[in-house]
Amino acid sequence: MPLAITIVPVMPLRAEPSHRSEMISQAVFGECLETESITADGWVKVKMQYDGYEGWVTQSHLETIPQSLYDSAATHVVTGWQATLQLNGRPVRVPYGSLLKMGEGTWGKVSVAGNEGISPFKVVPAPRNAWEGIAMEYLNTAYLWGGKTVFGTDCSGFTQTVYKILGIPLFRDAYQQAGQGETVNLLQEVLPGDLAFFDNPEGRITHVGILLNDQQIIHASGKVRIDPVDNQGIVNADTGERTHQLRIIKRLFA
């Protein structure tokens, strides 16, 4: 299957090949993927390299790349709310947290240059105190179903991106992320950066956030916010309403 890379700042990933279809996720500039099929009107079925998520995107958002670039590691990360790069000599503004493969300088027929707002990236054991500064960049970001940037994110898109910048891979959806890491048995035993998962009345895990400590959580609910948490779940700090029921806590830091 042909391999491709995302050449727009944020690319919607849709459930069906239509602009009216639900956005189930996003790919940000520089994310690689496999292309599985293409329709006559330019919709491409894809599978994301990072988390295996599948959906439909428009062909104009992609550039075909060789296997060597697909397999190469990220070299840089966008450290400001946006970075300005040059795509075939014209500016493209790339969102915070994008991991970039800048080593080759060319992505198929596209040339990429510039380093304003990006920093060298190395996947290293993530220091526990590094995640909080990254997560706080998202405070007050609007909730967006399928989103995963500082301009709009859902709960699992938020956790995935924070951990991605730290070099810790997470799956895309909350219920998938709940299967990763080691279980923390008691809220009182948590360490900052542990993930807390919450279920609905039917028992399905539908929400995730990052624990600041055993009393507070940062999560995307309406917007990215900090709320109290206890053994039962999350309480909205503004209304006092209990909004989410705690199911399980996971630790992914080494």
Short mmCIF file of C-alpha atoms in Angstrom, two decimals:
data_model
loop_
_atom_site.label_atom_id
_atom_site.label_comp_id
_atom_site.label_asym_id
_atom_site.label_seq_id
_atom_site.Cartn_x
_atom_site.Cartn_y
_atom_site.Cartn_z
CA MET A 1 0.00 0.00 0.00
CA PRO A 2 1.33 3.49 -0.81
CA LEU A 3 2.64 5.46 2.16
CA ALA A 4 1.87 9.13 2.74
CA ILE A 5 2.48 12.07 5.07
CA THR A 6 0.16 14.87 6.22
CA ILE A 7 1.01 18.22 4.59
CA VAL A 8 -1.69 20.46 6.12
CA PRO A 9 -1.64 21.80 9.71
CA VAL A 10 -4.61 19.69 10.85
CA MET A 11 -6.29 17.00 8.75
CA PRO A 12 -9.74 15.68 9.72
CA LEU A 13 -10.08 11.91 9.85
CA ARG A 14 -13.70 11.02 9.05
CA ALA A 15 -15.81 7.92 9.58
CA GLU A 16 -17.02 7.90 5.97
CA PRO A 17 -15.75 9.47 2.71
CA SER A 18 -17.73 12.71 3.00
CA HIS A 19 -17.19 16.18 4.45
CA ARG A 20 -20.54 15.72 6.22
CA SER A 21 -19.36 12.59 7.98
CA GLU A 22 -18.37 12.54 11.66
CA MET A 23 -14.79 13.58 12.43
CA ILE A 24 -13.42 10.68 14.47
CA SER A 25 -9.85 11.96 14.87
CA GLN A 26 -7.25 14.24 13.35
CA ALA A 27 -3.76 14.00 11.91
CA VAL A 28 -1.40 16.92 12.35
CA PHE A 29 1.30 18.11 9.99
CA GLY A 30 4.01 15.49 9.54
CA GLU A 31 2.00 12.44 10.65
CA CYS A 32 2.55 9.39 8.45
CA LEU A 33 -0.03 6.84 7.32
CA GLU A 34 -0.79 3.95 5.02
CA THR A 35 -3.28 4.49 2.22
CA GLU A 36 -5.67 1.60 1.67
CA SER A 37 -8.04 2.73 -1.08
CA ILE A 38 -9.19 5.86 -2.93
CA THR A 39 -12.56 6.90 -4.31
CA ALA A 40 -13.18 8.56 -7.66
CA ASP A 41 -13.78 11.92 -5.95
CA GLY A 42 -10.52 11.93 -4.01
CA TRP A 43 -11.31 10.37 -0.62
CA VAL A 44 -8.57 8.11 0.72
CA LYS A 45 -9.03 5.31 3.28
CA VAL A 46 -6.01 5.47 5.61
CA LYS A 47 -4.44 3.79 8.62
CA MET A 48 -2.39 6.04 10.91
CA GLN A 49 1.18 4.96 11.62
CA TYR A 50 1.20 6.23 15.20
CA ASP A 51 -1.86 4.53 16.67
CA GLY A 52 -3.34 2.38 13.90
CA TYR A 53 -6.52 4.48 13.74
CA GLU A 54 -8.42 4.18 10.46
CA GLY A 55 -10.64 6.63 8.63
CA TRP A 56 -11.13 8.71 5.51
CA VAL A 57 -9.20 11.83 4.47
CA THR A 58 -9.01 13.97 1.35
CA GLN A 59 -6.23 13.30 -1.12
CA SER A 60 -5.18 16.96 -1.29
CA HIS A 61 -4.00 16.79 2.35
CA LEU A 62 -1.42 14.09 1.61
CA GLU A 63 1.90 13.57 -0.14
CA THR A 64 3.22 10.13 -1.09
CA ILE A 65 6.53 9.26 0.59
CA PRO A 66 9.11 6.46 0.41
CA GLN A 67 9.41 3.67 2.96
CA SER A 68 12.64 5.19 4.32
CA LEU A 69 10.87 8.37 5.45
CA TYR A 70 7.88 6.44 6.80
CA ASP A 71 10.21 4.31 8.93
CA SER A 72 12.42 7.16 10.15
CA ALA A 73 12.12 8.58 13.65
CA ALA A 74 10.83 12.04 14.56
CA THR A 75 13.61 14.61 14.82
CA HIS A 76 11.80 17.76 16.01
CA VAL A 77 8.80 18.82 18.05
CA VAL A 78 6.80 22.05 17.81
CA THR A 79 7.25 23.78 21.16
CA GLY A 80 5.16 26.93 20.69
CA TRP A 81 1.43 27.15 20.04
CA GLN A 82 2.42 27.11 16.40
CA ALA A 83 5.56 27.00 14.30
CA THR A 84 6.00 28.48 10.83
CA LEU A 85 7.71 26.19 8.32
CA GLN A 86 8.16 26.45 4.59
CA LEU A 87 6.33 23.98 2.37
CA ASN A 88 7.60 24.28 -1.21
CA GLY A 89 8.71 27.80 -0.34
CA ARG A 90 5.39 28.91 1.11
CA PRO A 91 4.53 29.26 4.81
CA VAL A 92 2.61 26.60 6.71
CA ARG A 93 1.74 27.04 10.37
CA VAL A 94 2.06 23.85 12.34
CA PRO A 95 0.30 23.30 15.71
CA TYR A 96 1.89 22.73 19.10
CA GLY A 97 3.05 19.19 19.79
CA SER A 98 3.54 18.11 16.17
CA LEU A 99 6.40 15.65 15.80
CA LEU A 100 8.34 16.21 12.59
CA LYS A 101 10.68 14.15 10.45
CA MET A 102 12.88 16.98 9.23
CA GLY A 103 16.07 15.06 8.51
CA GLU A 104 15.60 14.50 4.78
CA GLY A 105 14.16 17.91 3.85
CA THR A 106 11.92 16.42 1.18
CA TRP A 107 8.69 14.50 1.54
CA GLY A 108 8.06 13.00 -1.87
CA LYS A 109 7.56 15.97 -4.20
CA VAL A 110 7.27 18.39 -1.27
CA SER A 111 10.21 20.27 0.23
CA VAL A 112 10.07 21.25 3.91
CA ALA A 113 12.35 23.83 5.48
CA GLY A 114 12.61 26.19 8.43
CA ASN A 115 12.98 25.85 12.16
CA GLU A 116 11.10 28.78 13.67
CA GLY A 117 9.38 27.46 16.79
CA ILE A 118 10.61 23.88 16.64
CA SER A 119 13.17 22.10 18.79
CA PRO A 120 15.22 18.92 18.35
CA PHE A 121 13.27 15.93 19.62
CA LYS A 122 14.67 12.85 21.31
CA VAL A 123 12.62 9.96 22.65
CA VAL A 124 14.02 9.45 26.13
CA PRO A 125 12.58 8.07 29.37
CA ALA A 126 10.06 10.76 30.19
CA PRO A 127 10.85 12.73 33.36
CA ARG A 128 7.78 12.68 35.57
CA ASN A 129 7.88 16.45 36.11
CA ALA A 130 7.91 17.24 32.37
CA TRP A 131 4.29 16.32 31.59
CA GLU A 132 2.62 19.02 33.67
CA GLY A 133 4.03 21.98 31.75
CA ILE A 134 2.92 20.37 28.49
CA ALA A 135 -0.58 19.62 29.78
CA MET A 136 -1.03 23.15 31.14
CA GLU A 137 -0.53 24.54 27.62
CA TYR A 138 -3.97 23.09 26.84
CA LEU A 139 -5.89 24.80 29.65
CA ASN A 140 -9.14 26.34 28.33
CA THR A 141 -8.77 24.61 24.96
CA ALA A 142 -12.30 23.94 23.68
CA TYR A 143 -13.61 20.39 23.70
CA LEU A 144 -13.83 19.08 20.13
CA TRP A 145 -14.99 15.56 19.35
CA GLY A 146 -12.15 13.90 17.42
CA GLY A 147 -9.76 16.79 18.07
CA LYS A 148 -6.21 16.56 19.37
CA THR A 149 -4.65 20.02 19.18
CA VAL A 150 -4.52 23.15 21.36
CA PHE A 151 -7.21 24.60 19.10
CA GLY A 152 -9.71 21.86 19.99
CA THR A 153 -9.35 18.46 21.61
CA ASP A 154 -11.33 15.59 23.07
CA CYS A 155 -10.35 13.83 26.29
CA SER A 156 -8.25 11.03 24.79
CA GLY A 157 -6.77 13.29 22.12
CA PHE A 158 -5.51 15.48 24.94
CA THR A 159 -3.90 12.63 26.88
CA GLN A 160 -2.48 11.02 23.74
CA THR A 161 -0.80 14.23 22.60
CA VAL A 162 0.68 15.09 26.00
CA TYR A 163 2.17 11.63 26.31
CA LYS A 164 3.27 11.67 22.65
CA ILE A 165 5.44 14.73 23.26
CA LEU A 166 7.05 12.82 26.13
CA GLY A 167 7.80 9.86 23.89
CA ILE A 168 5.17 7.57 25.48
CA PRO A 169 2.74 6.13 22.88
CA LEU A 170 -0.95 5.90 23.70
CA PHE A 171 -3.78 4.52 21.63
CA ARG A 172 -6.40 6.97 20.36
CA ASP A 173 -9.56 6.27 22.39
CA ALA A 174 -10.05 6.26 26.16
CA TYR A 175 -11.15 2.62 26.34
CA GLN A 176 -8.05 1.62 24.35
CA GLN A 177 -5.72 3.66 26.57
CA ALA A 178 -7.25 1.99 29.63
CA GLY A 179 -5.66 -1.28 28.50
CA GLN A 180 -2.16 0.17 28.68
CA GLY A 181 0.18 0.62 31.64
CA GLU A 182 0.11 -0.72 35.18
CA THR A 183 -2.95 -0.50 37.42
CA VAL A 184 -2.81 1.78 40.48
CA ASN A 185 -5.09 0.25 43.07
CA LEU A 186 -5.94 3.30 45.18
CA LEU A 187 -6.40 6.97 44.38
CA GLN A 188 -4.27 7.73 47.43
CA GLU A 189 -1.36 5.87 45.76
CA VAL A 190 -1.31 7.92 42.56
CA LEU A 191 1.67 9.86 41.31
CA PRO A 192 1.38 13.03 39.22
CA GLY A 193 0.89 12.11 35.58
CA ASP A 194 -1.08 8.90 36.15
CA LEU A 195 -4.14 8.45 33.93
CA ALA A 196 -7.62 8.11 35.43
CA PHE A 197 -10.42 6.48 33.42
CA PHE A 198 -14.17 6.88 33.89
CA ASP A 199 -17.12 4.85 32.71
CA ASN A 200 -20.76 5.46 31.83
CA PRO A 201 -23.80 3.76 33.47
CA GLU A 202 -23.41 0.82 31.06
CA GLY A 203 -19.83 0.26 32.27
CA ARG A 204 -18.11 1.44 29.09
CA ILE A 205 -15.00 3.58 29.57
CA THR A 206 -15.76 6.90 27.91
CA HIS A 207 -13.46 9.46 29.56
CA VAL A 208 -9.83 9.93 30.60
CA GLY A 209 -7.79 12.62 32.30
CA ILE A 210 -4.36 13.17 33.86
CA LEU A 211 -4.07 13.26 37.63
CA LEU A 212 -2.24 16.22 39.13
CA ASN A 213 -2.35 14.50 42.50
CA ASP A 214 -4.88 12.43 44.49
CA GLN A 215 -7.32 15.34 44.64
CA GLN A 216 -7.16 17.08 41.23
CA ILE A 217 -7.35 16.11 37.59
CA ILE A 218 -6.77 17.98 34.32
CA HIS A 219 -9.07 16.75 31.56
CA ALA A 220 -11.06 17.82 28.49
CA SER A 221 -14.72 18.21 29.43
CA GLY A 222 -16.38 21.19 27.78
CA LYS A 223 -12.87 22.59 27.73
CA VAL A 224 -9.54 21.52 29.19
CA ARG A 225 -9.98 22.23 32.89
CA ILE A 226 -8.82 21.28 36.38
CA ASP A 227 -11.43 19.71 38.65
CA PRO A 228 -11.54 17.93 42.02
CA VAL A 229 -11.43 14.13 41.94
CA ASP A 230 -12.17 11.56 44.64
CA ASN A 231 -12.76 7.82 44.90
CA GLN A 232 -16.15 8.19 43.23
CA GLY A 233 -15.03 10.36 40.33
CA ILE A 234 -14.86 13.97 39.11
CA VAL A 235 -16.76 16.93 40.55
CA ASN A 236 -17.13 20.03 38.38
CA ALA A 237 -15.31 22.84 40.22
CA ASP A 238 -17.75 25.47 38.94
CA THR A 239 -21.10 23.76 39.55
CA GLY A 240 -20.37 21.17 42.24
CA GLU A 241 -21.98 18.54 40.03
CA ARG A 242 -20.48 15.05 39.85
CA THR A 243 -19.77 14.52 36.18
CA HIS A 244 -17.75 11.31 35.82
CA GLN A 245 -17.56 7.98 37.67
CA LEU A 246 -14.05 6.67 38.39
CA ARG A 247 -13.30 3.21 36.96
CA ILE A 248 -9.53 2.61 36.92
CA ILE A 249 -6.16 4.37 37.28
CA LYS A 250 -3.15 3.51 35.13
CA ARG A 251 0.55 4.38 35.33
CA LEU A 252 2.65 4.54 32.15
CA PHE A 253 5.78 6.25 33.40
CA ALA A 254 8.71 3.91 33.95
#
